Amino acid sequence: MTKNGNINDSYAAKVRMKSIGVMIFLIALTIICLLPIYILFVNSTRSSQNIINEGISFLPNGHFFKNIKETIRLDEIGTINYSAAVGYRNSAIITIGASFLTVFFSAMTAYGLVVYDFKAKTPAYTAILLVMMVPVQVTSVGFVQFMNQIGLTDTYWPLILPAAAAPPIVFYMRQYMKSSFPLDIVEAARIDGTGEFRTFLTIGLPMMKPALGVQAIFSFISNWNNFYTPSMILISREEKQLTMPMMVSSILSNDKLSDLGVRYIAIFLSILPVIIIYCILSRTIVDGVAEGGVKE
Amino acid sequence: MRSSAQNKIRSISYAKYGYMFILPFFIIYFIFQLFPLLNTFKLSLYGNGDAATNTFVGLQNFKDLIIGEGNLSVVAQHKNVIRVFQNTLILWFGNFIPQLALSLLLAVWFTDINLKIKGKTFFKIVMYLPNIVTAASVAALFLMLFSKTKYGPINSLLMGMGMEKPIDFVRNEWNSRFVIMFAQTWMWFGNTMIMLMAAIMGISPSLFEAADIDGANSRQVFTKITVPLLRPMVIYVMITSMIGGLQMWDLPYLFREGTTTNRFTETIAVYIYNHFHNVPHNYGYSAAASVLLFIVTAALGSVCFIMNIDKDAVAKKKQIKEAKKQMKMQRKSSFGGF
C-alpha cells in the first residue's frame, strides 16, 4: 500500500513539475510575442528626444497625440509621404471591395459546384485546386505588364477585381457546404417557383453565414496586409493613392525624417485597425484557422 | 403511370445553372491570372532593358541566368540568381526548422491530456497574434528595433547590459539574416501550432487511451503514436511553408538600409520585383526568374499531391477493377467454353 502511494505521489509530482516548467516556457513565449508590439506602442507615445536620450523604456509616455499631430504637420510641408487618414481610406476601399468580391463570388462558385450536377464539375474543381499552387510572383510580372498595356496601372481596379477568383476560399466554402447544407431546401425552393439565383441569394447565402463571416475576416486581414501587389501596380508613388503598408515603406526609406517618435507612430497606426479587429474577433479567427488551414 | 407532364418535369436539368454559377470565377481567373501567367512565359522569351523589351530572344534569358556565359553583365546576373536562390533557401531553412520544432512541441503539450495547462485559449490567441500583423509593418518595426545606432531598443538594451559597441543588424550578413529568420518564425509559429493541434486532435483518442492503459509515458506516446500519424500533416505544413518561403518578399525587401537592396536577404521574390520595378526594366530576366520559380513550386506541389493520394482508395479501386475483370472472364468462359 505504501509503495503504491509513493509511486502515485512521485508521478503526480513529476506531472506537476512538468506543468510548471511548461507554463514558464509559455509565459516566456507570450512575452516574446507581445514585446515587439508593446515596445512599438510605448515608443510611439514618446517624443523623439526622449527615445534618443533615454534608450529603451517600458512605460508609455504622453506624446501619443503630439506625435500624430507631427505626422500631419510633416506631411503638409512635404517632408514625409505619409498620412494616416489617406492611408486608412485607400486601404479600406481596396480591402472592403476585394473582401466583398472574394466572399460573394467564392460562395457563388462553391454553391454552383455543390448544388448542381454537370459534366464539367469535377474538372472545374480540380482546375481550381491546381490554381492555388501558383505563387503570386509568377503571375505578377505578366499581370502588371498586361495592366500597363490596357492602362489600368495606377488605378485600384487591378487590386480589387482579381479578388473575385480566390481558390482557397472556394475550397473552404465547398467543404462547409458539403457538410452542412441540405440540398432538399433547393428542391423545395424550386417547387415554390423561386428562380435559381434568387434561391442562392435568399436561402443559400444566409445559411452559409458562419463560413462567410470567417472568410470575410481573413480576407480583410489578408488584403489590408497586402504590400506586394499594390507596390507592383501603383507605379507612380502618388501619396493620395498609397495603401497603408506602402506608406510605412515610404517612412522607412525617408532620409529627411529624423523624428523617431513619428516613425514609431507611423508604424503603430498602420497596424492599429488589424489589432483592434483581432482583439474583438480573436476566438473566431483562431477557430477558423484550425478548421480550414487558411492561407494568409 | 406517369403523365407526360410529369415526364417533362423529370427531365428538366438544372445543369446549365451550374455552369452559370461558376462562370464569374473562371472569367476573372482567365483575365487576371491565366492570361498574365501566359504573359509571364511570353515575357521571359523577350529582351531586357527599355530598348530591347520587344526583341524576341528565345531561351537566352534562361541561359543567361542558369549558365551565365557571356559578357560581364550576363555573368553578374547569373551570380545574382545563384545568390538569391541561396538566400531564399538559407532564410527558409533557418525559419522553418525552429518554427516546426517549436510548433510541434507546443501542439503536443497543448493536446496532452496529462499535462494541465491553464489558459490554453489565451495562449493560442496570443501566439497567433503575430500572424495577423502586417508583414511590412513587422519589417519596419524590426528595422527600428534592431537599429544599429545606440538608440535602437535592442542595442540600447544590450549596451545597458555591458556590451561595448552596438551591433549592426542590417548590413551584416548573418545578423540581418538572423533577424529575418526570427521575424518569420515569430510571425508564423502560431499558425503552424494551431494546424498541428488540429491534426493531433484528429487522431482518435482511443489510441491515446489504449496507450495510457498500457502504461506508455509521454515520450513513448509521442514517438510511437503522434509522430507517425502526424506525418501527413507535417509534410503538408512543410510543403506549404516551402511554397510560402519561396515567395518571401515583404520582410527581406524592407529590411535594408535606405533604399539599397540588402544583398544577404535578397530572395527570389525580391529579385523578380527589383528587375521589374527598377530602372533598367529587365522584364526578360524578371519573367525568366518567375518561370524558374514556377517550375520549382510546381515540382514541390506535385510531391505534396502524390503524397496525399489516398493509397487505400487507390487500392480499393484496383480491387474493384480486378473483380470486374474476373467476372467478365468467368461469364465468357462459362458461355463459350466447354
XYZ file of C-alpha atoms in Angstrom:
634
model
C 0.000 0.000 0.000
C 2.686 2.447 0.953
C 4.713 1.529 -2.149
C 1.809 2.280 -4.462
C 1.177 5.510 -2.593
C 4.766 6.581 -3.200
C 4.646 5.790 -6.913
C 1.437 7.759 -7.325
C 2.869 10.701 -5.426
C 6.061 10.785 -7.419
C 4.145 10.520 -10.695
C 1.821 13.328 -9.683
C 4.804 15.357 -8.581
C 6.551 14.773 -11.893
C 3.483 15.864 -13.809
C 3.193 18.989 -11.698
C 6.875 19.837 -12.214
C 6.468 19.394 -15.938
C 3.318 21.528 -15.914
C 5.129 24.292 -14.100
C 8.052 24.089 -16.498
C 5.714 24.255 -19.457
C 3.848 27.237 -18.001
C 7.098 29.136 -17.528
C 8.064 28.406 -21.110
C 4.660 29.518 -22.363
C 4.804 32.743 -20.388
C 8.251 33.470 -21.793
C 6.900 32.828 -25.271
C 3.955 35.131 -24.621
C 6.348 37.890 -23.661
C 8.346 37.374 -26.842
C 5.149 37.517 -28.885
C 3.840 40.685 -27.335
C 7.012 42.581 -26.554
C 7.777 43.984 -30.025
C 4.268 45.347 -30.344
C 4.336 46.705 -26.851
C 7.628 48.494 -27.409
C 6.189 49.830 -30.645
C 3.295 51.267 -28.704
C 5.479 52.678 -25.945
C 7.867 54.309 -28.364
C 5.039 55.828 -30.331
C 3.994 57.624 -27.167
C 7.413 59.139 -26.589
C 8.979 62.176 -28.145
C 11.988 61.728 -30.364
C 14.243 63.399 -27.787
C 13.039 61.017 -25.150
C 13.790 57.985 -27.280
C 17.268 59.243 -28.089
C 18.179 60.279 -24.595
C 16.721 57.520 -22.547
C 17.142 54.480 -24.794
C 14.714 51.707 -24.137
C 11.741 52.173 -21.893
C 8.779 50.041 -20.957
C 6.436 52.726 -19.749
C 4.202 54.731 -22.025
C 4.629 58.438 -22.174
C 2.252 61.197 -23.078
C 3.331 62.130 -26.582
C 0.894 59.974 -28.496
C -1.311 62.698 -29.887
C 1.569 65.124 -30.274
C 3.284 62.566 -32.481
C 0.158 62.188 -34.556
C -0.073 65.946 -34.990
C 3.568 65.973 -36.004
C 2.955 63.441 -38.770
C 0.184 65.643 -40.122
C 2.426 68.701 -39.991
C 5.368 66.994 -41.650
C 3.104 65.576 -44.316
C 1.747 69.002 -45.125
C 5.154 70.547 -45.563
C 6.214 67.591 -47.662
C 8.984 66.108 -45.537
C 7.193 62.806 -45.416
C 4.837 60.997 -47.740
C 2.642 59.636 -45.021
C -0.878 60.384 -43.993
C -2.777 58.009 -41.765
C -6.126 59.356 -42.896
C -5.370 58.908 -46.594
C -3.775 55.519 -45.982
C -6.747 54.276 -43.994
C -9.127 55.463 -46.656
C -7.222 53.857 -49.508
C -6.588 50.599 -47.727
C -10.226 50.483 -46.670
C -11.508 50.972 -50.224
C -9.332 48.219 -51.619
C -9.798 45.869 -48.681
C -13.561 46.159 -48.398
C -14.052 45.941 -52.153
C -11.793 42.927 -52.523
C -13.197 41.121 -49.471
C -16.742 41.568 -50.676
C -15.934 40.201 -54.122
C -13.976 37.296 -52.682
C -16.640 36.193 -50.236
C -19.572 36.668 -52.606
C -18.108 35.001 -55.673
C -16.440 32.200 -53.746
C -19.768 31.394 -52.143
C -21.409 31.503 -55.545
C -18.808 29.239 -57.141
C -18.966 26.782 -54.251
C -22.757 26.813 -54.460
C -22.560 26.005 -58.146
C -20.157 23.143 -57.501
C -22.200 21.596 -54.700
C -25.817 22.096 -55.736
C -25.603 21.338 -59.413
C -24.515 18.321 -61.344
C -22.844 18.960 -64.631
C -20.220 17.325 -66.778
C -17.509 19.889 -66.202
C -17.967 19.775 -62.431
C -15.008 17.632 -61.414
C -12.538 19.058 -63.939
C -13.568 22.554 -62.891
C -12.939 21.786 -59.233
C -9.581 20.179 -59.968
C -8.633 23.209 -62.032
C -9.488 25.459 -59.106
C -7.317 23.396 -56.784
C -4.389 23.493 -59.162
C -4.599 27.265 -59.415
C -3.948 27.506 -55.691
C -0.414 26.331 -56.269
C 0.791 29.171 -58.439
C 2.808 31.735 -56.477
C 1.741 35.319 -56.907
C 5.165 36.416 -58.142
C 4.904 34.143 -61.156
C 1.784 35.766 -62.480
C 2.596 39.258 -61.272
C 5.162 40.073 -63.954
C 2.759 39.223 -66.763
C -0.092 40.741 -64.796
C 1.457 44.172 -64.383
C 2.640 44.211 -67.988
C -0.879 43.400 -69.117
C -2.388 46.054 -66.864
C 0.129 48.514 -68.243
C -0.932 47.716 -71.772
C -4.591 48.307 -71.051
C -3.856 51.344 -68.941
C -5.018 50.089 -65.569
C -1.814 50.629 -63.647
C -2.066 53.348 -61.017
C -5.719 52.526 -60.517
C -7.395 50.362 -57.918
C -9.184 48.059 -60.377
C -6.362 45.507 -60.635
C -6.244 45.410 -56.861
C -9.939 44.729 -56.353
C -11.308 42.788 -59.324
C -8.980 39.739 -59.234
C -10.187 39.037 -55.705
C -13.312 37.501 -57.186
C -11.301 34.398 -58.111
C -9.959 33.067 -54.819
C -9.446 29.281 -54.940
C -8.711 28.640 -51.246
C -11.918 30.396 -50.264
C -13.932 28.372 -52.772
C -12.332 25.243 -51.309
C -13.293 26.259 -47.787
C -16.880 27.179 -48.735
C -17.339 23.956 -50.644
C -16.176 21.896 -47.664
C -18.526 23.850 -45.455
C -21.491 23.380 -47.765
C -20.869 19.671 -48.244
C -21.106 19.111 -44.538
C -23.904 21.436 -43.535
C -26.054 22.460 -46.481
C -29.224 20.400 -47.079
C -29.871 20.145 -50.796
C -33.568 19.482 -50.222
C -34.033 23.138 -49.495
C -33.123 23.938 -53.072
C -35.670 21.399 -54.284
C -38.302 22.938 -52.048
C -37.498 26.386 -53.370
C -37.846 25.145 -56.939
C -41.246 23.710 -56.195
C -42.204 27.071 -54.815
C -41.157 28.575 -58.104
C -38.139 30.550 -56.903
C -35.520 31.209 -59.528
C -32.119 29.582 -59.038
C -30.198 32.760 -58.459
C -32.816 34.080 -56.053
C -32.590 30.799 -54.135
C -28.871 31.363 -53.810
C -29.292 34.912 -52.555
C -32.175 34.448 -50.186
C -31.605 30.927 -48.908
C -28.085 29.788 -49.723
C -26.135 32.795 -48.529
C -27.920 33.205 -45.191
C -27.350 29.525 -44.448
C -23.636 29.973 -45.046
C -23.280 32.935 -42.720
C -20.671 31.436 -40.360
C -18.419 30.489 -43.268
C -18.981 33.870 -44.891
C -18.112 35.617 -41.652
C -14.855 33.764 -41.078
C -13.732 34.222 -44.653
C -14.668 37.886 -44.642
C -12.411 38.433 -41.634
C -9.487 36.526 -43.114
C -9.947 38.236 -46.426
C -9.992 41.625 -44.762
C -6.775 40.977 -42.865
C -5.043 39.478 -45.877
C -5.982 42.326 -48.183
C -5.127 45.003 -45.642
C -1.679 43.476 -45.202
C -1.033 43.064 -48.917
C 2.070 45.033 -49.797
C 3.329 43.283 -52.904
C 0.527 43.753 -55.420
C -0.112 47.445 -54.694
C 3.647 48.066 -54.914
C 3.654 46.499 -58.348
C 0.539 48.218 -59.668
C 0.723 51.713 -58.167
C 3.861 52.527 -60.078
C 3.786 56.288 -59.701
C 4.031 56.508 -55.973
C 1.471 59.227 -55.581
C 0.711 59.883 -51.978
C -3.033 60.136 -52.438
C -3.080 56.570 -53.753
C -0.824 54.785 -51.321
C -2.083 51.965 -49.134
C -1.026 51.772 -45.507
C 1.844 49.279 -45.977
C 3.204 51.429 -48.778
C 3.085 54.486 -46.581
C 5.029 52.640 -43.900
C 7.575 51.716 -46.517
C 7.919 55.327 -47.590
C 8.528 56.387 -43.997
C 11.306 53.803 -43.751
C 13.189 54.914 -46.797
C 12.823 58.591 -45.933
C 16.188 60.144 -45.163
C 14.857 63.538 -44.240
C 12.855 62.273 -41.295
C 14.770 62.461 -38.058
C 11.875 62.362 -35.644
C 11.896 58.853 -34.195
C 8.589 59.285 -32.427
C 6.960 59.989 -35.774
C 8.472 56.849 -37.279
C 7.163 54.694 -34.475
C 3.715 56.156 -34.528
C 3.511 55.751 -38.296
C 4.141 52.028 -37.916
C 1.799 51.772 -34.975
C -1.096 53.464 -36.749
C -0.662 51.142 -39.707
C -1.354 48.046 -37.652
C -3.897 49.520 -35.273
C -7.010 48.518 -37.286
C -5.942 44.885 -37.630
C -5.053 44.693 -33.953
C -8.435 46.084 -32.968
C -10.216 43.607 -35.225
C -8.132 40.815 -33.763
C -8.875 41.801 -30.189
C -12.596 41.706 -30.874
C -12.691 38.605 -33.050
C -9.713 36.560 -31.863
C -11.645 33.439 -30.952
C -13.444 33.300 -34.276
C -10.166 33.807 -36.096
C -8.242 31.148 -34.192
C -11.086 28.655 -34.581
C -11.253 29.416 -38.282
C -7.570 28.644 -38.712
C -7.995 25.283 -37.041
C -10.896 24.440 -39.313
C -9.525 25.349 -42.624
C -5.775 25.655 -42.625
C -6.288 29.088 -44.041
C -3.639 30.743 -46.056
C -2.659 34.211 -45.001
C -48.497 5.707 -64.910
C -46.747 8.985 -65.312
C -48.400 11.725 -67.260
C -46.475 13.455 -69.981
C -46.275 16.490 -67.762
C -44.586 14.513 -65.064
C -42.204 13.058 -67.611
C -41.348 16.536 -68.771
C -40.680 17.790 -65.249
C -38.451 14.850 -64.506
C -36.261 15.674 -67.424
C -35.578 19.299 -66.504
C -31.897 19.564 -65.977
C -30.518 22.311 -63.844
C -27.028 21.613 -65.045
C -26.785 24.837 -67.002
C -27.131 26.772 -63.749
C -24.039 25.037 -62.508
C -22.123 26.494 -65.420
C -23.621 29.922 -64.812
C -22.720 29.960 -61.163
C -19.092 29.126 -61.693
C -18.700 31.314 -64.739
C -17.730 34.600 -62.988
C -14.906 32.843 -61.152
C -13.471 31.455 -64.346
C -13.888 34.683 -66.288
C -11.987 36.660 -63.654
C -9.460 33.858 -63.410
C -8.808 33.801 -67.139
C -8.421 37.552 -67.381
C -6.420 38.224 -64.245
C -4.470 35.042 -63.637
C -4.287 32.677 -66.573
C -3.583 35.293 -69.222
C -0.971 37.030 -67.026
C 0.677 33.653 -66.373
C 0.965 33.033 -70.104
C 2.124 36.621 -70.479
C 4.913 35.969 -67.991
C 6.012 32.981 -70.038
C 5.967 35.133 -73.135
C 7.924 37.950 -71.482
C 10.596 35.516 -70.384
C 11.334 34.932 -74.027
C 11.850 38.602 -74.745
C 14.638 41.019 -74.038
C 15.707 43.216 -71.205
C 16.142 46.889 -70.673
C 13.842 49.544 -72.017
C 15.219 49.341 -75.525
C 15.169 45.611 -76.035
C 11.834 44.713 -74.493
C 10.209 43.875 -77.784
C 13.040 41.774 -79.167
C 12.492 38.068 -79.163
C 15.485 36.336 -77.590
C 14.128 32.845 -77.133
C 15.633 30.951 -74.246
C 18.553 33.358 -73.954
C 17.338 34.757 -70.643
C 17.227 31.302 -69.157
C 20.673 30.502 -70.488
C 21.979 33.743 -69.036
C 20.538 33.112 -65.626
C 21.269 29.424 -65.316
C 24.573 29.060 -67.120
C 25.860 32.608 -67.168
C 28.300 32.676 -70.046
C 28.947 35.804 -71.947
C 29.799 39.364 -71.178
C 30.285 40.719 -67.681
C 26.716 41.770 -67.143
C 25.420 38.309 -68.011
C 27.852 36.687 -65.629
C 26.781 39.160 -62.970
C 23.138 38.259 -63.469
C 23.928 34.579 -63.242
C 25.787 35.083 -59.993
C 22.898 37.168 -58.718
C 20.384 34.443 -59.426
C 22.514 31.831 -57.709
C 22.906 34.169 -54.760
C 19.202 34.866 -54.404
C 18.291 31.186 -54.612
C 20.849 30.520 -51.902
C 19.469 33.334 -49.784
C 15.955 32.036 -50.205
C 16.980 28.534 -49.128
C 19.017 29.753 -46.162
C 16.260 32.028 -44.955
C 13.699 29.281 -45.382
C 15.671 26.615 -43.514
C 16.612 28.977 -40.741
C 12.989 29.899 -40.296
C 11.273 26.582 -40.871
C 13.282 24.248 -38.663
C 12.950 26.217 -35.417
C 9.368 27.015 -36.312
C 8.389 23.392 -36.850
C 10.197 22.221 -33.721
C 8.583 24.914 -31.604
C 5.088 24.458 -33.057
C 5.250 20.679 -32.738
C 6.396 20.923 -29.127
C 3.621 23.377 -28.294
C 0.971 21.388 -30.168
C 1.903 18.217 -28.313
C 1.889 19.982 -24.975
C -1.469 21.626 -25.629
C -3.117 18.332 -26.553
C -1.526 16.233 -23.823
C -4.311 15.011 -21.546
C -1.966 14.507 -18.657
C -0.496 17.975 -18.737
C -2.665 20.525 -17.045
C -2.150 23.889 -18.707
C -4.251 26.815 -17.629
C -5.451 29.391 -20.072
C -4.877 27.464 -23.285
C -7.204 29.716 -25.227
C -5.340 32.794 -24.032
C -2.029 31.347 -25.147
C -3.427 30.330 -28.516
C -4.746 33.826 -29.081
C -1.507 35.485 -28.055
C 0.615 33.183 -30.174
C -1.477 33.719 -33.279
C -1.357 37.496 -32.960
C 1.984 37.959 -34.756
C 0.492 36.278 -37.787
C -2.054 38.969 -38.448
C 0.264 41.925 -38.064
C 1.118 43.413 -41.434
C 4.405 41.918 -42.613
C 5.504 45.287 -43.939
C 4.969 46.842 -40.527
C 6.802 43.965 -38.866
C 9.735 44.638 -41.165
C 9.582 48.344 -40.361
C 9.283 47.671 -36.644
C 12.162 45.231 -36.545
C 14.254 47.574 -38.638
C 13.769 50.192 -35.944
C 14.137 47.832 -33.001
C 17.370 46.406 -34.358
C 18.724 49.759 -35.430
C 22.499 49.883 -35.404
C 22.603 53.185 -33.540
C 22.657 53.115 -29.803
C 19.088 54.414 -29.751
C 17.832 51.173 -31.199
C 15.969 49.419 -28.381
C 17.777 46.100 -28.770
C 21.172 47.688 -28.944
C 20.436 50.025 -26.053
C 19.347 47.017 -24.007
C 22.480 45.059 -24.878
C 24.722 48.012 -24.166
C 22.983 48.586 -20.867
C 23.910 45.005 -20.025
C 27.543 45.693 -20.697
C 28.187 45.319 -24.406
C 30.638 47.855 -25.776
C 29.684 48.647 -29.333
C 26.272 48.468 -30.947
C 25.725 45.548 -33.313
C 24.916 46.212 -36.934
C 21.877 44.074 -37.658
C 21.129 45.427 -41.086
C 24.284 45.447 -43.141
C 25.960 42.443 -41.572
C 25.417 39.195 -43.463
C 24.345 36.760 -40.794
C 22.939 39.296 -38.367
C 20.409 40.547 -40.874
C 19.520 37.001 -41.861
C 19.056 36.133 -38.222
C 16.594 38.950 -37.749
C 14.619 37.868 -40.824
C 14.549 34.250 -39.677
C 13.490 35.304 -36.214
C 10.785 37.594 -37.572
C 9.416 34.905 -39.894
C 9.333 32.342 -37.093
C 7.740 34.907 -34.811
C 5.024 35.566 -37.365
C 4.215 32.011 -38.349
C 4.755 29.662 -35.419
C 1.278 30.361 -34.015
C -0.346 29.392 -37.302
C 1.669 26.185 -37.606
C 0.969 25.326 -33.997
C -2.788 25.611 -34.432
C -2.748 23.490 -37.584
C -0.692 20.777 -35.902
C -3.045 20.876 -32.920
C -5.985 20.333 -35.235
C -4.162 17.385 -36.775
C -3.350 15.840 -33.393
C -6.923 16.245 -32.266
C -7.918 14.391 -35.425
C -6.157 11.310 -34.126
C -8.663 9.034 -32.494
C -8.486 9.500 -28.705
C -8.980 5.778 -28.202
C -5.418 5.278 -29.403
C -4.138 7.589 -26.706
C -6.330 5.927 -24.097
C -5.099 2.492 -25.066
C -1.532 3.692 -24.813
C -2.261 5.216 -21.432
C -3.741 1.961 -20.181
C -0.724 0.090 -21.460
C 1.413 2.409 -19.363
C 3.163 4.386 -22.045
C 4.811 7.578 -20.880
C 4.604 10.876 -22.738
C 7.736 10.295 -24.766
C 6.627 6.878 -25.974
C 3.220 8.210 -26.904
C 4.916 10.969 -28.844
C 7.337 8.815 -30.791
C 5.161 5.789 -31.446
C 1.735 7.314 -31.978
C 1.796 11.065 -32.502
C 4.727 11.356 -34.883
C 3.777 8.575 -37.313
C 0.153 9.667 -37.522
C 1.165 13.282 -37.825
C 3.435 12.618 -40.774
C 0.941 13.677 -43.470
C 0.182 16.944 -41.700
C 3.852 17.687 -41.109
C 4.570 17.058 -44.777
C 1.684 19.313 -45.765
C 2.966 22.028 -43.446
C 6.454 21.585 -44.853
C 5.372 21.886 -48.461
C 3.100 24.877 -47.885
C 5.836 26.510 -45.849
C 8.303 25.856 -48.646
C 5.997 27.335 -51.226
C 5.411 30.291 -48.915
C 9.119 30.558 -48.240
C 9.843 30.771 -51.945
C 7.598 33.806 -52.085
C 9.079 35.649 -49.109
C 9.077 39.286 -50.103
C 7.825 41.790 -47.548
C 10.440 41.233 -44.883
C 13.542 40.659 -46.999
C 12.686 43.631 -49.197
C 12.126 46.158 -46.434
C 14.845 45.112 -44.012
C 17.527 47.239 -45.561
C 19.388 50.497 -45.310
C 17.549 53.324 -47.023
C 16.632 52.103 -50.462
C 19.550 49.831 -51.328
C 18.565 46.189 -51.509
C 20.007 44.051 -48.776
C 22.302 41.645 -50.609
C 22.131 38.998 -47.927
C 18.408 38.797 -47.578
C 17.518 39.283 -51.237
C 15.164 36.430 -52.009
C 13.916 35.320 -55.418
C 10.782 37.373 -54.978
C 12.838 40.495 -54.262
C 14.984 39.774 -57.304
C 11.923 39.444 -59.523
C 10.473 42.650 -58.103
C 13.655 44.668 -58.443
C 14.258 43.712 -62.047
C 10.710 44.515 -62.873
C 10.399 47.741 -60.991
C 13.773 49.413 -61.056
C 15.410 51.051 -63.991
C 16.590 49.404 -66.245
C 13.433 47.386 -66.580
C 14.757 43.875 -67.072
C 11.410 42.338 -67.866
C 13.095 39.376 -69.513
C 15.155 38.353 -66.525
C 12.335 39.100 -64.139
C 9.950 36.907 -66.105
C 12.525 34.152 -66.580
C 13.206 34.054 -62.842
C 9.440 33.876 -62.293
C 9.219 30.888 -64.615
C 12.032 29.165 -62.715
C 10.148 29.857 -59.502
C 7.021 28.388 -61.063
C 8.819 25.197 -62.035
C 10.191 24.724 -58.531
C 6.793 25.368 -56.967
C 5.040 23.002 -59.379
C 7.563 20.280 -58.551
C 7.013 20.727 -54.824
C 3.259 20.835 -55.284
C 3.292 17.580 -57.226
C 5.271 15.927 -54.450
C 2.639 17.039 -51.974
C -0.138 15.881 -54.270
C 1.411 12.456 -54.758
C 1.930 12.019 -51.044
C -1.662 12.917 -50.381
C -3.207 10.387 -52.707
C -5.323 8.140 -50.573
C -3.496 4.853 -51.052
C -6.416 2.892 -49.647
C -8.867 4.371 -52.115
C -6.495 3.650 -54.989
C -6.039 0.067 -53.835
C -9.767 -0.381 -53.475
C -10.383 0.934 -56.987
C -7.837 -1.546 -58.263
C -9.566 -4.354 -56.418
C -12.919 -3.436 -57.890
C -11.390 -3.371 -61.364
C -9.810 -6.761 -60.841
C -13.089 -8.213 -59.582
C -14.941 -6.862 -62.607
C -12.357 -8.371 -64.911
C -12.682 -11.746 -63.220
C -16.442 -11.688 -63.561
C -16.163 -10.866 -67.240
C -13.758 -13.718 -67.862
C -15.951 -16.123 -65.937
C -19.008 -15.150 -67.927
C -17.120 -15.533 -71.159
C -15.696 -18.920 -70.339
C -18.962 -20.286 -68.974
C -20.735 -19.172 -72.111
C -18.406 -20.164 -74.877
C -16.264 -22.696 -73.141
C -16.922 -26.363 -72.576
